[in-house]
mmCIF file of C-alpha atoms in Angstrom:
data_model
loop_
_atom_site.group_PDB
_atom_site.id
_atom_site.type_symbol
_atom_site.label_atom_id
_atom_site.label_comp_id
_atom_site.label_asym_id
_atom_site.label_seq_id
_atom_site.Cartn_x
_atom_site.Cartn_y
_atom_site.Cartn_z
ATOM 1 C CA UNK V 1 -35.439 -58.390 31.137
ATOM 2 C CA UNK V 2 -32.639 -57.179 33.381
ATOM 3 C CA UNK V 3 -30.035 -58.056 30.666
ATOM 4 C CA UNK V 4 -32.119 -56.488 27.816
ATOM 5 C CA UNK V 5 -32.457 -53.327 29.798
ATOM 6 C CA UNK V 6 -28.586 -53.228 30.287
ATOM 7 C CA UNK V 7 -27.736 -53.940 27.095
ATOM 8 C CA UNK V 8 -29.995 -51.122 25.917
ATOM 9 C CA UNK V 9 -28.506 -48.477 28.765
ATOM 10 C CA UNK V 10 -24.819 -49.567 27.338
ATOM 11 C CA UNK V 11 -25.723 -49.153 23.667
ATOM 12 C CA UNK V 12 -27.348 -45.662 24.555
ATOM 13 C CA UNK V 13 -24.039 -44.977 26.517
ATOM 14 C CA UNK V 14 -21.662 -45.984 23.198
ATOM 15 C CA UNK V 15 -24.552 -43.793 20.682
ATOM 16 C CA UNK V 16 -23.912 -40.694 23.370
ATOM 17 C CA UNK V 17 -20.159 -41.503 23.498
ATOM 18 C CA UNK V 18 -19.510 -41.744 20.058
ATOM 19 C CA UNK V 19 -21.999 -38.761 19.292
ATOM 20 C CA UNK V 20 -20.081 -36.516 22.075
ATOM 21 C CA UNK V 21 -16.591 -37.264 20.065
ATOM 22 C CA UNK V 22 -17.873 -36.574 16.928
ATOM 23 C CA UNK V 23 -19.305 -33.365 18.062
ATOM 24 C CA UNK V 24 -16.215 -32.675 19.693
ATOM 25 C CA UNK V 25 -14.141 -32.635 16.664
ATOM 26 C CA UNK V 26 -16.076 -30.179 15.526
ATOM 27 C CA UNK V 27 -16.411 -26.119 15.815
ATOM 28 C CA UNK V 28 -19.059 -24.002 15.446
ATOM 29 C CA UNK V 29 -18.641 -20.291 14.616
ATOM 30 C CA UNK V 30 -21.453 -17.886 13.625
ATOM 31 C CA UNK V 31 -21.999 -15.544 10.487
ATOM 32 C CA UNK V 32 -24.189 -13.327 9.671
ATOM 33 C CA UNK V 33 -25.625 -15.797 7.371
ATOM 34 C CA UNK V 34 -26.023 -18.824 10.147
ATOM 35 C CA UNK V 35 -23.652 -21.327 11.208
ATOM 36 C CA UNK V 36 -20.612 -22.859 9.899
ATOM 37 C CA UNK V 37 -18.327 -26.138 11.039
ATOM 38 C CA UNK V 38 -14.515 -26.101 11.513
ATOM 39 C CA UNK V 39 -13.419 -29.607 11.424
ATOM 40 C CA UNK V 40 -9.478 -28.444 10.437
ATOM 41 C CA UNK V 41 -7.180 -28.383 13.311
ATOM 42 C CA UNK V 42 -4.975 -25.606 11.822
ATOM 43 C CA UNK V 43 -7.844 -23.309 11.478
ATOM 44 C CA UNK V 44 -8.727 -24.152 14.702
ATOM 45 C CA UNK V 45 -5.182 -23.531 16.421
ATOM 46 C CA UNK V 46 -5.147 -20.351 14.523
ATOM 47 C CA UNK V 47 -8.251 -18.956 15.175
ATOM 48 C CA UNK V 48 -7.578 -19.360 19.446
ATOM 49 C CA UNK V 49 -4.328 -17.489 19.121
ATOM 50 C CA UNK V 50 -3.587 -13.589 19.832
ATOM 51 C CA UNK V 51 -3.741 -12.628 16.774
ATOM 52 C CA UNK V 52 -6.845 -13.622 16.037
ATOM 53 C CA UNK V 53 -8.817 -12.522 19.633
ATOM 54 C CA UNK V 54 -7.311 -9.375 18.786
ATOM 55 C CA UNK V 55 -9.503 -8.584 15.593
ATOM 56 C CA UNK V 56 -12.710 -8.817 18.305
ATOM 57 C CA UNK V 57 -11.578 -5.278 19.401
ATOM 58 C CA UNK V 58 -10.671 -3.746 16.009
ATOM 59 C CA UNK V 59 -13.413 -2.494 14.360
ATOM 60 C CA UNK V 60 -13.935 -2.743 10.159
ATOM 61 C CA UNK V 61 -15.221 0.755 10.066
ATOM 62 C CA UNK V 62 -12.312 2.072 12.046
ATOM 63 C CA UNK V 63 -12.388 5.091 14.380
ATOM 64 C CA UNK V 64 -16.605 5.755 13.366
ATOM 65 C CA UNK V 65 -17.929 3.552 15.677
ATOM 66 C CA UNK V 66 -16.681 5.345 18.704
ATOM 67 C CA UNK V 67 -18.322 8.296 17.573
ATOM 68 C CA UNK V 68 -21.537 6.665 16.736
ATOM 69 C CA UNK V 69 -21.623 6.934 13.308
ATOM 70 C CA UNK V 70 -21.429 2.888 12.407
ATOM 71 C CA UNK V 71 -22.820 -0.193 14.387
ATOM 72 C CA UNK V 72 -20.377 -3.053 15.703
ATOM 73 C CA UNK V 73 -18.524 -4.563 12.994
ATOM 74 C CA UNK V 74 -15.548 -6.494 14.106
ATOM 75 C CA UNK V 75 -12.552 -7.888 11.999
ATOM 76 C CA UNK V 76 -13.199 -11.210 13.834
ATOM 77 C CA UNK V 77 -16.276 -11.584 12.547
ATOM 78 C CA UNK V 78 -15.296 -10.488 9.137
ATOM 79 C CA UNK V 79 -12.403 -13.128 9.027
ATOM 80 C CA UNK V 80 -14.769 -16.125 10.197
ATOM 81 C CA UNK V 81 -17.083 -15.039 7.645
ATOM 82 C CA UNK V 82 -14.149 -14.790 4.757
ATOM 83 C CA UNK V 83 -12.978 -18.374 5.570
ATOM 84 C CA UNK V 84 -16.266 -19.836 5.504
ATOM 85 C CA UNK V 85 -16.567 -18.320 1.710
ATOM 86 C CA UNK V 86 -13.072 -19.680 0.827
ATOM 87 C CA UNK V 87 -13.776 -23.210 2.671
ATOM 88 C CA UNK V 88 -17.357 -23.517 1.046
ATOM 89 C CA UNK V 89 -15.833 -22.876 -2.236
ATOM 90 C CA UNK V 90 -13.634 -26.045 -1.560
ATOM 91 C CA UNK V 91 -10.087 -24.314 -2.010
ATOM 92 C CA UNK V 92 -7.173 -25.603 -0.111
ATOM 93 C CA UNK V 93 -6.273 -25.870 3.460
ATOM 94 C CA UNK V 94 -3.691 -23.222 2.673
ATOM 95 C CA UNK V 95 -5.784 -20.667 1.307
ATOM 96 C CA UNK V 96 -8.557 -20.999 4.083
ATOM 97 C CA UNK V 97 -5.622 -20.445 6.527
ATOM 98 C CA UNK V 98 -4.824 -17.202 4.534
ATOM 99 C CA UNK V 99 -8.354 -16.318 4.175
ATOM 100 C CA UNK V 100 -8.685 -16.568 8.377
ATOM 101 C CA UNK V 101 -5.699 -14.954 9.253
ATOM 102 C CA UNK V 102 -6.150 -12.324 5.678
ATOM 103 C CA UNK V 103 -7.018 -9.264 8.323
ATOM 104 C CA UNK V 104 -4.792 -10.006 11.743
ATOM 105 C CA UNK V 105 -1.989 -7.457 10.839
ATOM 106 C CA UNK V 106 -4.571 -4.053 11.003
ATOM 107 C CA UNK V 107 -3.884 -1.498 12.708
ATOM 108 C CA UNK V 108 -6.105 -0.235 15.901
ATOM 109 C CA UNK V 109 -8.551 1.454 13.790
ATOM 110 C CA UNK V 110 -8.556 -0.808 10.989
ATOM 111 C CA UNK V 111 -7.362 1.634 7.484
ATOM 112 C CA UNK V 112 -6.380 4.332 9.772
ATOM 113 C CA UNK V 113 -2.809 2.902 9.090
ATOM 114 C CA UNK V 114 -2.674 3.509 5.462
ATOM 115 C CA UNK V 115 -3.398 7.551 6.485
ATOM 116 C CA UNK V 116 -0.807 7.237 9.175
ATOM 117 C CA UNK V 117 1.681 5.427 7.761
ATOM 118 C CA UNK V 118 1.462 7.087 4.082
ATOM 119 C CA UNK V 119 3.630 9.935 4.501
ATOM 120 C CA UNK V 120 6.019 10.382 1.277
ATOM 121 C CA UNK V 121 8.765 12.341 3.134
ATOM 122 C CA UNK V 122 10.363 13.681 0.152
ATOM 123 C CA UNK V 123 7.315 15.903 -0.883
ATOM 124 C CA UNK V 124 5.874 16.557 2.506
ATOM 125 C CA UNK V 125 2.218 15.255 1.180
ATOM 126 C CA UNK V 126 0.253 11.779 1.705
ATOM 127 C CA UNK V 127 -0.570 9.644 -1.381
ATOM 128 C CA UNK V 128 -2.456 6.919 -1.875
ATOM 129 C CA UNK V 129 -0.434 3.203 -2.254
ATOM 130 C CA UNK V 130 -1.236 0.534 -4.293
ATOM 131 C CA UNK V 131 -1.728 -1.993 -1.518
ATOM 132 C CA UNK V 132 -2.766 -1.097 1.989
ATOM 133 C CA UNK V 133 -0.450 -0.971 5.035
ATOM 134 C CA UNK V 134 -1.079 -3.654 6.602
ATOM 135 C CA UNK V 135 -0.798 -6.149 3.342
ATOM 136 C CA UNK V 136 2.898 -4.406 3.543
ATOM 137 C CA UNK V 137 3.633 -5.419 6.724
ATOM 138 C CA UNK V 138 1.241 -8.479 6.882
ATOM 139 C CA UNK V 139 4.041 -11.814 7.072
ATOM 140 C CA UNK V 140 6.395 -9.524 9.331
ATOM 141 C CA UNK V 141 3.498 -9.303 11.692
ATOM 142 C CA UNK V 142 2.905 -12.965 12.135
ATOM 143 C CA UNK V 143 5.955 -13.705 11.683
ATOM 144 C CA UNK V 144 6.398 -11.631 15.313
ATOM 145 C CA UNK V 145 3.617 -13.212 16.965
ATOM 146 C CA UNK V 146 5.362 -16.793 16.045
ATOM 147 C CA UNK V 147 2.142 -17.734 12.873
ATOM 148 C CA UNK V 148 4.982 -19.422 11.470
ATOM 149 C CA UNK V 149 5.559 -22.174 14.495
ATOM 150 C CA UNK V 150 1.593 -22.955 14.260
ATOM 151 C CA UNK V 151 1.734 -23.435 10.035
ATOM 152 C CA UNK V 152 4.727 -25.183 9.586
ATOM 153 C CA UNK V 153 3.469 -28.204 12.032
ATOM 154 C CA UNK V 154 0.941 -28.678 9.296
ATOM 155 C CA UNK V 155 3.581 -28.054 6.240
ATOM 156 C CA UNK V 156 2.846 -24.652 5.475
ATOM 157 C CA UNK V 157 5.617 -21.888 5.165
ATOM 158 C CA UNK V 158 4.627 -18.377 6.728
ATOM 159 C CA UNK V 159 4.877 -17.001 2.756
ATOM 160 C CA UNK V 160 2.011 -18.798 2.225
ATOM 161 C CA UNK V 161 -0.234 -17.164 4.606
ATOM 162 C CA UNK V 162 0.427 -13.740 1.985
ATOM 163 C CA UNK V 163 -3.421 -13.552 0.829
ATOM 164 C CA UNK V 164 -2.040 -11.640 -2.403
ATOM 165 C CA UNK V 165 -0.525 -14.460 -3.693
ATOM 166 C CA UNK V 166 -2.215 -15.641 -7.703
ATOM 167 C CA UNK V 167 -3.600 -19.011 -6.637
ATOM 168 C CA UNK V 168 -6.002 -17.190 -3.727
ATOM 169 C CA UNK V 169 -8.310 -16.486 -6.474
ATOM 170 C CA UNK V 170 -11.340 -17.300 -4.253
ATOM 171 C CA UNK V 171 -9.743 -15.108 -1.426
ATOM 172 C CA UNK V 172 -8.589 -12.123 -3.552
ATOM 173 C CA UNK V 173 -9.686 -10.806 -6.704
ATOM 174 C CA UNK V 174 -8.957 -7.124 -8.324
ATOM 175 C CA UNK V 175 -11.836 -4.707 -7.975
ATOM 176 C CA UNK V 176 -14.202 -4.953 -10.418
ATOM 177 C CA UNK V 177 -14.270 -8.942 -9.945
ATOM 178 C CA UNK V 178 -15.979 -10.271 -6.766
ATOM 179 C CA UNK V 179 -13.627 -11.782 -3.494
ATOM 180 C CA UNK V 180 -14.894 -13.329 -0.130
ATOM 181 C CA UNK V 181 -12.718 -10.557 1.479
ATOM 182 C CA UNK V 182 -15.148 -8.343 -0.548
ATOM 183 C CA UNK V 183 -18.229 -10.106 -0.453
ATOM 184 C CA UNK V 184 -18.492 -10.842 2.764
ATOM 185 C CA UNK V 185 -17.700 -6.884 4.512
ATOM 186 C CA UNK V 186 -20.759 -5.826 1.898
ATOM 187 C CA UNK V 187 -22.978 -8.762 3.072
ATOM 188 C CA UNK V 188 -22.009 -7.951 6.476
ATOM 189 C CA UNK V 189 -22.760 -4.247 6.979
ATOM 190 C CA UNK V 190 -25.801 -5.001 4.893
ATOM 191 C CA UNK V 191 -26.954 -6.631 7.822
ATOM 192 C CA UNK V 192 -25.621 -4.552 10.632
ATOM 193 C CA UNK V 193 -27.218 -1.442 9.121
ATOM 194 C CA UNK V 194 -30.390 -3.280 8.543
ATOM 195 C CA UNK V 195 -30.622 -2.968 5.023
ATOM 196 C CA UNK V 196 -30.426 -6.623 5.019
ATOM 197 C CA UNK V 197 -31.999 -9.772 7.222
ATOM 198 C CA UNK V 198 -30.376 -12.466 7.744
ATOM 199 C CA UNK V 199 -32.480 -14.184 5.687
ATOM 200 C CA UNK V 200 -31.563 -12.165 2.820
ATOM 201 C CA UNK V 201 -27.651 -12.863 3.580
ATOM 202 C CA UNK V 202 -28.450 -16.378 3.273
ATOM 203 C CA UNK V 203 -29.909 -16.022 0.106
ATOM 204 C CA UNK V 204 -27.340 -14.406 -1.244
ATOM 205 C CA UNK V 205 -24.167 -16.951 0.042
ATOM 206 C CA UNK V 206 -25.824 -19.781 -0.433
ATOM 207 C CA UNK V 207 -26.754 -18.461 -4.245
ATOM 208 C CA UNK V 208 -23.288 -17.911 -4.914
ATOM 209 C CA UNK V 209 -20.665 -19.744 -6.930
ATOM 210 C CA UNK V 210 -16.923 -20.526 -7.749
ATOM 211 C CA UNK V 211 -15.670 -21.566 -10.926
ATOM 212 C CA UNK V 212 -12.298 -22.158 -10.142
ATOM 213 C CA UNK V 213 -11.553 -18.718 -11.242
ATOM 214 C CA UNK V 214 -14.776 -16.236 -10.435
ATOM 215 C CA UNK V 215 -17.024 -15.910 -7.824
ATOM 216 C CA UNK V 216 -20.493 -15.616 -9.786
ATOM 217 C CA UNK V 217 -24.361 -15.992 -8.955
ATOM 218 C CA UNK V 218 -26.613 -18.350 -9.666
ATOM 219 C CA UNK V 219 -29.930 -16.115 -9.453
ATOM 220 C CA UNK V 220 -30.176 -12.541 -11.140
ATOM 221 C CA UNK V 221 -32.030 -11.387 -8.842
ATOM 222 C CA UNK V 222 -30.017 -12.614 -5.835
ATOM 223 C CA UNK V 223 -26.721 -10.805 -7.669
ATOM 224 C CA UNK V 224 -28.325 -7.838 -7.621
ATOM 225 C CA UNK V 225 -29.585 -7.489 -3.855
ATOM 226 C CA UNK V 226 -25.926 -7.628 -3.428
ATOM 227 C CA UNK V 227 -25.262 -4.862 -6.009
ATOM 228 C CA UNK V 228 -27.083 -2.346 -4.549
ATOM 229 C CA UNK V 229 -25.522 -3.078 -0.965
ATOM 230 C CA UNK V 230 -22.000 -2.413 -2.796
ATOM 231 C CA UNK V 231 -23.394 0.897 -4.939
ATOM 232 C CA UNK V 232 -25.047 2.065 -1.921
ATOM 233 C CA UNK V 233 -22.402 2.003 0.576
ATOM 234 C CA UNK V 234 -19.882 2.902 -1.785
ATOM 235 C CA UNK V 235 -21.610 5.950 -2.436
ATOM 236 C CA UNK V 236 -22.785 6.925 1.298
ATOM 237 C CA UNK V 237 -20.054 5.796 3.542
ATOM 238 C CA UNK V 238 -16.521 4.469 2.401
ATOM 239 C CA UNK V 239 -16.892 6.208 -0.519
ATOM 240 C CA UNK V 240 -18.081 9.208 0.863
ATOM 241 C CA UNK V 241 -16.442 12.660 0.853
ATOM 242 C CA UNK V 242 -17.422 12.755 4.433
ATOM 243 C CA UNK V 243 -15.683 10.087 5.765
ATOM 244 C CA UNK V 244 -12.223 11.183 3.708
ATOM 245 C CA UNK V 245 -12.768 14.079 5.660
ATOM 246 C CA UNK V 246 -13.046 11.742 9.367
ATOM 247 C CA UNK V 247 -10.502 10.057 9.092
ATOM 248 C CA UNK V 248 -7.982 13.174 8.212
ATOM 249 C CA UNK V 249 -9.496 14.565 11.302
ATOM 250 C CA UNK V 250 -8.847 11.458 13.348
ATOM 251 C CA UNK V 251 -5.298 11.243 12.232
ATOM 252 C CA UNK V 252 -4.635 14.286 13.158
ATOM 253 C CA UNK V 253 -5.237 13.384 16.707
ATOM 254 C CA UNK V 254 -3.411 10.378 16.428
ATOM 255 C CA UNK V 255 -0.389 12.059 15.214
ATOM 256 C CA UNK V 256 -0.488 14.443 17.961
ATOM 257 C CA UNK V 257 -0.315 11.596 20.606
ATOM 258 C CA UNK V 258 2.785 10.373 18.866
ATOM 259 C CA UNK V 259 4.070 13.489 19.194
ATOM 260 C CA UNK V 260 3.463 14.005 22.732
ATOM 261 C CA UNK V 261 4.480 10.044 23.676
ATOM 262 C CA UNK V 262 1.184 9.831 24.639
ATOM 263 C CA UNK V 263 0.653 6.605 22.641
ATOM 264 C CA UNK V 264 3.442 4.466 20.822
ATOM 265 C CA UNK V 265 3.903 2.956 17.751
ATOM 266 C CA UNK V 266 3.546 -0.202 19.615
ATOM 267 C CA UNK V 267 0.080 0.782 20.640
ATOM 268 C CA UNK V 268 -1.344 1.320 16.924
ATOM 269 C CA UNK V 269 0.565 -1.729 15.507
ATOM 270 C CA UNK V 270 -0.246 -4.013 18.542
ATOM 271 C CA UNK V 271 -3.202 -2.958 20.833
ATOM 272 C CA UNK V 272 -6.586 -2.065 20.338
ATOM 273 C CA UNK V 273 -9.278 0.310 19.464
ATOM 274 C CA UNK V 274 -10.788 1.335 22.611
ATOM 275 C CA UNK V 275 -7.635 1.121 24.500
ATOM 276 C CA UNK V 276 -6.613 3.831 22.309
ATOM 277 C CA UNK V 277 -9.378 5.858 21.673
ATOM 278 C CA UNK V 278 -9.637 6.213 25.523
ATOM 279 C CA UNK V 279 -6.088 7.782 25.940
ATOM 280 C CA UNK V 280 -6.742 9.957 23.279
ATOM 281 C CA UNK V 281 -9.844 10.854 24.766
ATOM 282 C CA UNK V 282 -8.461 11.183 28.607
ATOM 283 C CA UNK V 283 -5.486 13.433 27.309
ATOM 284 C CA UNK V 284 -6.645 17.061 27.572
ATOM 285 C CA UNK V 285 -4.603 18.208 25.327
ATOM 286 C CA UNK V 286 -6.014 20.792 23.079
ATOM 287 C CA UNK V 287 -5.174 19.852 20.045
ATOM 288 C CA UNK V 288 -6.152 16.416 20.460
ATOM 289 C CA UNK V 289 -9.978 17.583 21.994
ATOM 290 C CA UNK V 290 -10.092 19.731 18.449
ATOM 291 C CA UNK V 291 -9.362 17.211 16.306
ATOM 292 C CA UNK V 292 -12.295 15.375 18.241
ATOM 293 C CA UNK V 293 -14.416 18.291 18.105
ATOM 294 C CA UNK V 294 -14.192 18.231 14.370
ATOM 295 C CA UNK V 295 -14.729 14.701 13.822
ATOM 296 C CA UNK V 296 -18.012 15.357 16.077
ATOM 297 C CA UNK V 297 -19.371 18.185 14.020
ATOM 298 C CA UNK V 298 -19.035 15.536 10.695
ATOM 299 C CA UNK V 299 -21.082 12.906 12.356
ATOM 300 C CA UNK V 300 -23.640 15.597 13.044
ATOM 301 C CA UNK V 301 -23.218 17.140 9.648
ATOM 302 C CA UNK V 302 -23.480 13.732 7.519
ATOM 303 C CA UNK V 303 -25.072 11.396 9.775
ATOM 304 C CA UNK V 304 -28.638 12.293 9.275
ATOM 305 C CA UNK V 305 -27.745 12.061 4.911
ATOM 306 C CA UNK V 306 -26.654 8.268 5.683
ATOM 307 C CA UNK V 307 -29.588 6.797 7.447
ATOM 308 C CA UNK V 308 -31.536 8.529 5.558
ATOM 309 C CA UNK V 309 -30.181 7.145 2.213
ATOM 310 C CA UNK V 310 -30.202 3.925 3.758
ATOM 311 C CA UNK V 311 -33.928 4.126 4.493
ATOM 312 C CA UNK V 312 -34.475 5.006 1.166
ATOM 313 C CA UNK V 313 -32.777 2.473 -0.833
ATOM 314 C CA UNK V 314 -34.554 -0.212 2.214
ATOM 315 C CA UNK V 315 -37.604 1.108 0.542
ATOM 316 C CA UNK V 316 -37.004 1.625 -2.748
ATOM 317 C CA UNK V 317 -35.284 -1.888 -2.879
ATOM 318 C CA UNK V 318 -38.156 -3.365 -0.918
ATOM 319 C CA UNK V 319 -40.493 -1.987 -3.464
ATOM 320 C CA UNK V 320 -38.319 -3.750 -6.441
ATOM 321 C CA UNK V 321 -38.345 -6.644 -5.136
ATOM 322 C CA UNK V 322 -41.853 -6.888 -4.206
ATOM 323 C CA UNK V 323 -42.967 -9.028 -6.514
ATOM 324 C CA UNK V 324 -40.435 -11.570 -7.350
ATOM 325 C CA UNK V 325 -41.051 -13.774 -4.549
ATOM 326 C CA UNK V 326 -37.749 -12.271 -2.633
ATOM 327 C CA UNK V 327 -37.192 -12.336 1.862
ATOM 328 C CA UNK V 328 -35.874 -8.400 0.867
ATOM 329 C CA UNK V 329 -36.827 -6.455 3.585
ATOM 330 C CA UNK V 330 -40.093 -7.999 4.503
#
């Protein structure tokens, strides 16, 4: 009996043993749809360097959160959830690497860049580019914070980190066509402005498709919950001629503290939001507490329009869905 009850204690031992390794070679990261497993190294490596923890304090919405006007959306979160779209759609280890790493170049205050940094010196005005700052200065920025010595270990050269490049077709796609990049931010705030469970987020990734060439859904009625969350926030917040008018405001400020050496060009290409916003903030200067004032008076003006336009299409979407068996809302 006393060598039964050993053998049993050492084969529960190995089971544990051999359970804890397995387990170990495995990561677990959240979503806003539930979990996902990294069992890549590479993605791994990359997603416990700098660059990455970074993205925690830069927030998708930019400058609005510190104001109030949007709830806590991190890049970090967006970039898990953009390489678990890529890596479920079974695309290569290189394009999951670009997928994860698609974001690490923003600026503090995510798009803020592309106003900063837009400036066409020769007629004095800001114009719009084709691609946004930080896909312009994307490789350089890795290349800084030494990407390249992490990818090449595993055979892949920094260029192919670019998430522009024609085989990401899972990663990247021109606007109309859907993208993880895309589909993910308008599954995400979805969720974070409670227009969406988590339920319903699950739904909709686990409902979607790739071809090889196009993202597409299996489920009508799943492809348009996601619609609407695209339409909607289009229309009320990115889109919005509100939010134009923030982040000119914001800008301004941020200019000003360039001007004054307050902050560096360092500090918007390399730090982070808060760190930022609370120089600004702590400066005094006049111009700089205007600037502020003005972004204040939008989110007074405008906020009240958003929620309320998101409790209406809640409702309205809650009451289309009613009665084709859909988690929408309920």
């Amino acid at each position: 009996m006393l060598q039964s009850n050993s053998t049993l204690k050492y084969h529960l031992f190995f089971m544990s043993l051999v359970l804890c390794t397995h387990l170990n070679a495995e990561r677990i990261i959240d979503t806003v749809w539930g979990k996902e497993v990294i069992t890549d190294p590479l993605i791994e490596e990359l997603l416990d360097h700098e660059v990455m923890t970074r993205l925690e304090s830069i927030d998708q919405s930019g400058p609005h959160l510190y104001f109030g006007i949007t709830p806590k959306f991190d890049r970090l979160s967006h970039s898990k959830g953009v390489w678990a779209l890529v890596q479920r759609a079974g695309r290569t280890q290189k394009e999951c690497a670009a997928a994860l790493m698609h974001d690490a170049s923003h600026t503090v205050f995510s798009h803020l860049g592309d106003v900063i940094f837009k400036k066409d010196t020769t007629k004095g005005v800001y114009e719009e580019k084709a691609h946004s700052y930080q896909d312009e200065i994307h490789l350089y920025f890795l290349k800084q914070h030494g990407i390249d010595a992490i990818t090449e270990k595993y055979n892949i050269p920094l260029e192919d980190l670019n998430p522009d490049l024609e085989d990401y077709k899972a990663l990247e796609q021109s606007l109309p066509d859907m993208c993880a990049d895309r589909i993910q931010y308008n599954i995400h705030t979805g969720v974070v402005f409670n227009m969406i469970s988590t339920d319903d987020a699950c739904d909709i990734v686990y409902n979607l498709c790739f071809d090889g060439t196009r993202w597409y859904f299996t489920d009508p009625v799943i492809a348009k919950k996601f619609a609407h969350l695209s339409v909607h926030f289009t229309k009320y917040l990115w889109g919005a001629p509100y939010n134009g008018a923030f982040y000119h405001y914001f800008a301004r400020a941020l200019r000003r503290a360039l001007e004054l050496n307050i902050i560096t060009h360092e500090d918007i290409h390399f730090s982070t939001d808060r760190k930022v916003f609370d120089i600004l903030k702590e400066s005094n200067d006049p111009a700089i507490m205007h600037a502020f004032e003005l972004c204040n008076n939008i989110y007074q003006s405008f906020m009240t329009n958003l929620m309320q336009s998101i409790n209406g299409a809640k409702m309205a979407m809650d009451y289309y869905y009613t009665n084709k068996d859909s988690t929408w809302l309920k």
